[in-house]
Coordinates of C-alpha atoms in Angstrom, one line a residue:
X1 CA -91.1 136.2 -151.0
X2 CA -93.9 133.7 -151.3
X3 CA -92.5 131.2 -148.8
X4 CA -90.9 133.7 -146.4
X5 CA -87.4 132.5 -147.0
X6 CA -85.9 135.7 -145.8
X7 CA -87.3 135.0 -142.3
X8 CA -85.5 131.6 -142.1
X9 CA -82.6 131.1 -139.7
X10 CA -80.8 129.3 -142.5
X11 CA -77.7 128.3 -140.6
X12 CA -79.8 126.8 -137.8
X13 CA -81.9 124.8 -140.4
X14 CA -78.7 123.5 -142.0
X15 CA -77.4 122.5 -138.6
X16 CA -80.6 120.6 -137.8
X17 CA -80.2 118.7 -141.1
X18 CA -76.5 118.1 -140.5
X19 CA -75.8 119.6 -143.9
X20 CA -72.3 121.1 -144.3
X21 CA -72.0 121.2 -148.1
X22 CA -72.6 123.9 -150.6
X23 CA -76.0 125.4 -151.0
X24 CA -76.6 126.6 -154.6
X25 CA -79.8 126.5 -156.6
X26 CA -78.8 123.3 -158.5
X27 CA -79.9 119.7 -158.5
X28 CA -77.0 118.5 -156.4
X29 CA -78.1 120.8 -153.6
X30 CA -81.7 120.0 -154.0
X31 CA -81.0 116.3 -153.7
X32 CA -78.7 116.7 -150.7
X33 CA -81.1 118.8 -148.7
X34 CA -84.2 116.7 -149.5
X35 CA -82.4 113.5 -148.3
X36 CA -81.0 115.3 -145.2
X37 CA -84.4 116.8 -144.3
X38 CA -86.2 113.4 -144.6
X39 CA -83.5 111.7 -142.5
X40 CA -83.5 114.4 -139.8
X41 CA -87.1 115.4 -139.3
X42 CA -89.7 112.8 -138.7
X43 CA -93.4 112.8 -139.6
X44 CA -95.6 113.3 -136.5
X45 CA -98.9 114.6 -135.3
X46 CA -98.3 114.9 -131.6
X47 CA -99.4 118.5 -131.2
X48 CA -102.9 117.5 -132.2
X49 CA -102.8 114.6 -129.8
X50 CA -101.8 117.0 -127.0
X51 CA -104.8 119.2 -127.8
X52 CA -102.8 122.1 -129.4
X53 CA -103.2 124.0 -132.7
X54 CA -100.8 123.5 -135.6
X55 CA -99.6 127.0 -136.6
X56 CA -98.0 127.3 -140.1
X57 CA -96.2 130.6 -139.8
X58 CA -92.5 130.2 -140.3
X59 CA -91.5 131.4 -136.8
X60 CA -93.6 128.6 -135.3
X61 CA -92.3 126.0 -137.8
X62 CA -88.7 127.0 -137.0
X63 CA -89.3 126.9 -133.2
X64 CA -90.8 123.4 -133.4
X65 CA -88.8 121.6 -135.9
X66 CA -85.5 123.4 -135.8
X67 CA -85.1 124.7 -132.2
X68 CA -87.0 122.0 -130.3
X69 CA -86.0 119.3 -132.8
X70 CA -89.5 117.9 -133.2
X71 CA -91.2 116.6 -136.4
X72 CA -94.3 117.7 -138.3
X73 CA -96.7 116.6 -140.9
X74 CA -96.9 117.6 -144.6
X75 CA -97.7 121.3 -144.4
X76 CA -95.2 122.0 -141.6
X77 CA -92.4 120.1 -143.3
X78 CA -92.9 121.2 -146.8
X79 CA -93.5 124.9 -145.8
X80 CA -90.2 124.8 -143.9
X81 CA -88.4 123.1 -146.9
X82 CA -90.0 125.6 -149.3
X83 CA -88.6 128.6 -147.2
X84 CA -85.1 127.1 -147.3
X85 CA -85.2 126.4 -151.0
X86 CA -86.5 129.9 -151.7
X87 CA -83.8 131.4 -149.5
X88 CA -81.2 129.5 -151.7
X89 CA -82.7 130.9 -154.9
X90 CA -84.8 128.0 -156.2
X91 CA -88.1 128.7 -157.9
X92 CA -90.7 126.9 -155.7
X93 CA -94.3 126.1 -156.5
X94 CA -96.7 124.6 -154.0
X95 CA -99.0 121.8 -155.2
X96 CA -101.9 119.9 -153.7
X97 CA -102.7 116.2 -153.8
X98 CA -105.5 113.7 -153.0
X99 CA -104.0 110.9 -150.9
X100 CA -104.9 107.4 -152.0
X101 CA -102.8 104.9 -150.1
X102 CA -105.4 102.1 -150.4
X103 CA -108.5 104.3 -150.0
X104 CA -111.6 103.0 -151.7
X105 CA -113.1 106.6 -152.0
X106 CA -112.0 109.8 -153.5
X107 CA -110.5 112.0 -150.9
X108 CA -110.3 115.8 -150.7
X109 CA -107.1 117.6 -151.7
X110 CA -105.4 117.7 -148.3
X111 CA -101.7 116.9 -149.0
X112 CA -98.9 119.4 -149.8
X113 CA -96.0 118.7 -152.1
X114 CA -93.6 121.0 -154.1
X115 CA -92.6 121.5 -157.7
X116 CA -89.0 122.8 -157.9
X117 CA -87.0 124.0 -160.9
X118 CA -83.4 122.9 -161.0
X119 CA -80.9 122.3 -163.8
X120 CA -83.4 123.2 -166.4
X121 CA -86.0 120.7 -165.4
X122 CA -89.0 120.4 -163.0
X123 CA -88.7 118.1 -159.9
X124 CA -91.4 116.6 -157.7
X125 CA -90.3 117.1 -154.1
X126 CA -92.0 116.1 -150.9
X127 CA -90.4 115.8 -147.5
X128 CA -93.7 115.4 -145.6
X129 CA -95.4 112.3 -146.7
X130 CA -94.0 109.9 -144.0
X131 CA -92.7 106.4 -144.3
X132 CA -93.7 105.7 -147.9
X133 CA -92.5 109.2 -149.0
X134 CA -89.7 110.1 -151.4
X135 CA -86.2 110.2 -150.1
X136 CA -85.1 112.6 -152.8
X137 CA -86.6 114.5 -155.7
X138 CA -88.0 112.7 -158.7
X139 CA -88.2 114.2 -162.2
X140 CA -91.7 115.5 -162.7
X141 CA -92.8 113.9 -165.9
X142 CA -95.2 111.1 -167.0
X143 CA -93.6 107.7 -166.8
X144 CA -90.6 108.7 -164.7
X145 CA -89.2 105.9 -162.5
X146 CA -86.5 106.1 -159.9
X147 CA -84.8 103.9 -157.4
X148 CA -84.1 105.6 -154.1
X149 CA -82.1 103.5 -151.7
X150 CA -83.9 100.1 -151.8
X151 CA -87.3 101.7 -152.8
X152 CA -88.8 102.3 -156.2
X153 CA -91.1 105.2 -157.2
X154 CA -92.7 106.3 -160.4
X155 CA -95.0 109.0 -161.7
X156 CA -97.8 108.1 -164.1
X157 CA -100.5 110.3 -165.7
X158 CA -104.0 108.8 -165.7
X159 CA -105.6 109.2 -169.1
X160 CA -104.8 112.1 -171.5
X161 CA -105.8 114.9 -169.1
X162 CA -106.0 113.1 -165.7
X163 CA -103.9 113.7 -162.6
X164 CA -100.4 112.6 -162.1
X165 CA -100.0 109.8 -159.6
X166 CA -97.0 109.1 -157.4
X167 CA -96.6 105.4 -156.9
X168 CA -94.2 103.1 -154.9
X169 CA -93.4 99.5 -155.7
X170 CA -94.5 96.9 -153.2
X171 CA -94.2 93.1 -153.4
X172 CA -97.6 92.9 -155.1
X173 CA -97.0 95.7 -157.6
X174 CA -97.3 99.4 -157.9
X175 CA -99.1 101.1 -155.0
X176 CA -100.7 104.6 -155.5
X177 CA -99.6 107.1 -152.8
X178 CA -101.4 110.2 -154.1
X179 CA -102.8 111.9 -157.2
X180 CA -102.1 115.6 -158.0
X181 CA -102.4 118.3 -160.6
X182 CA -100.0 121.1 -161.4
X183 CA -102.4 123.9 -160.2
X184 CA -100.2 126.2 -158.1
X185 CA -101.2 126.5 -154.4
X186 CA -100.3 129.4 -152.1
X187 CA -99.6 129.4 -148.4
X188 CA -103.1 130.5 -147.6
X189 CA -104.5 127.4 -149.3
X190 CA -102.5 125.2 -146.9
X191 CA -103.9 127.2 -143.9
X192 CA -107.4 126.0 -145.0
X193 CA -106.3 122.4 -145.6
X194 CA -104.5 122.4 -142.3
X195 CA -107.6 123.6 -140.4
X196 CA -109.5 120.6 -141.8
X197 CA -106.8 118.1 -141.3
X198 CA -106.0 119.1 -137.7
X199 CA -109.5 119.7 -136.4
X200 CA -112.2 117.9 -138.4
X201 CA -113.8 114.9 -136.6
X202 CA -113.3 112.7 -139.7
X203 CA -109.6 113.5 -140.0
X204 CA -107.4 110.5 -139.4
X205 CA -104.8 112.7 -137.7
X206 CA -106.8 113.6 -134.7
X207 CA -107.8 110.1 -133.7
X208 CA -104.4 108.6 -132.6
X209 CA -100.7 109.3 -132.6
X210 CA -99.1 108.8 -136.0
X211 CA -95.3 108.9 -136.3
X212 CA -93.4 107.8 -139.5
X213 CA -89.9 107.8 -140.7
X214 CA -88.7 107.1 -144.3
X215 CA -85.2 105.6 -144.7
X216 CA -83.2 103.8 -147.4
X217 CA -83.4 100.5 -145.6
X218 CA -86.7 100.5 -143.8
X219 CA -90.0 102.4 -143.3
X220 CA -91.0 102.9 -139.7
X221 CA -94.5 103.7 -138.3
X222 CA -96.0 104.1 -134.9
X223 CA -99.8 104.3 -135.2
X224 CA -101.6 104.3 -131.8
X225 CA -99.6 101.7 -129.9
X226 CA -98.6 99.6 -132.9
X227 CA -95.0 99.9 -134.1
X228 CA -94.2 98.4 -137.5
X229 CA -91.0 98.3 -139.6
X230 CA -91.4 97.5 -143.3
X231 CA -88.4 96.2 -145.3
X232 CA -87.9 96.5 -149.1
X233 CA -88.6 92.7 -149.6
X234 CA -92.1 93.3 -148.2
X235 CA -91.6 91.8 -144.8
X236 CA -93.1 93.6 -141.9
X237 CA -92.1 93.4 -138.2
X238 CA -94.9 94.6 -136.0
X239 CA -95.5 94.8 -132.2
X240 CA -97.4 96.6 -129.6
X241 CA -95.6 99.3 -127.6
X242 CA -96.3 99.1 -123.8
X243 CA -96.7 102.5 -122.1
X244 CA -93.4 102.2 -120.3
X245 CA -91.5 101.9 -123.6
X246 CA -93.2 104.8 -125.4
X247 CA -90.6 107.5 -124.5
X248 CA -87.8 105.2 -125.6
X249 CA -89.4 104.3 -128.9
X250 CA -90.1 108.0 -129.7
X251 CA -86.4 108.8 -129.1
X252 CA -84.8 105.7 -130.7
X253 CA -87.0 105.1 -133.7
X254 CA -88.1 108.7 -134.5
X255 CA -85.6 111.0 -132.8
X256 CA -88.3 112.8 -130.7
X257 CA -87.8 113.6 -127.1
X258 CA -90.9 115.0 -125.3
X259 CA -90.5 116.8 -122.0
X260 CA -91.9 115.0 -118.9
X261 CA -95.2 116.9 -118.9
X262 CA -96.0 116.3 -122.6
X263 CA -95.0 112.6 -122.3
X264 CA -97.3 112.1 -119.4
X265 CA -100.2 113.9 -121.1
X266 CA -99.8 111.8 -124.3
X267 CA -99.8 108.6 -122.2
X268 CA -102.8 109.8 -120.1
X269 CA -105.0 110.7 -123.1
X270 CA -104.1 108.2 -125.8
X271 CA -102.6 105.0 -124.4
X272 CA -104.5 102.3 -122.6
X273 CA -103.2 101.1 -119.3
X274 CA -102.0 104.6 -118.2

């Protein structure tokens, strides 16, 4: 199997998601698991902040996100999701994207997403983009638009042969999240991307803690010591997180509970006033 679905502790994964329904290779299952994964497993880069590598083998992914109930970033999350879908019987294709998200330059292909076949159609799936990310699959075709909770998304192709672009609606119009092609990517491709993203001095993920959570009613982010909650009407509530509140914020807002040693190290290295 391409995504090592046979190695997945499937029952433990479903328990982590809180999913108790059927698991068949159909659209209903795909939607249910996508929503449950996004709700249960937050986006986070704390291993990098703690000076640790980010392994992508399935055993490590299960240990971190399922057994230890931590989160992960795009490769970790989508590789785990791909293994689960493959185990069920879905046809899974990995894709790569250039993140835009307000960037003024063209970025390298460093984001992972998935193309899944279900009910005779192709679906764009991505459980690892963070606060602005999809809550559930969106049909993979030019001009497709979908409302998910209080959020709107659409896919547009740029020009006749340009990339597809995933966009989300904001109060000032459509906002580009990332651009991608349908060139298939293999697990080894993500190993290379992951090495750059988790170690290169210019990677934004090695500079400060980044935690994000997508939900139907709000988008939550903790970047450095700044916590922000964005609502569908465009309003944003933002505040600084004092060192003494960090552990509580991680637990309440993102469902992450670090042990005492990791919590102390994160504060020592990355938060002023420690």
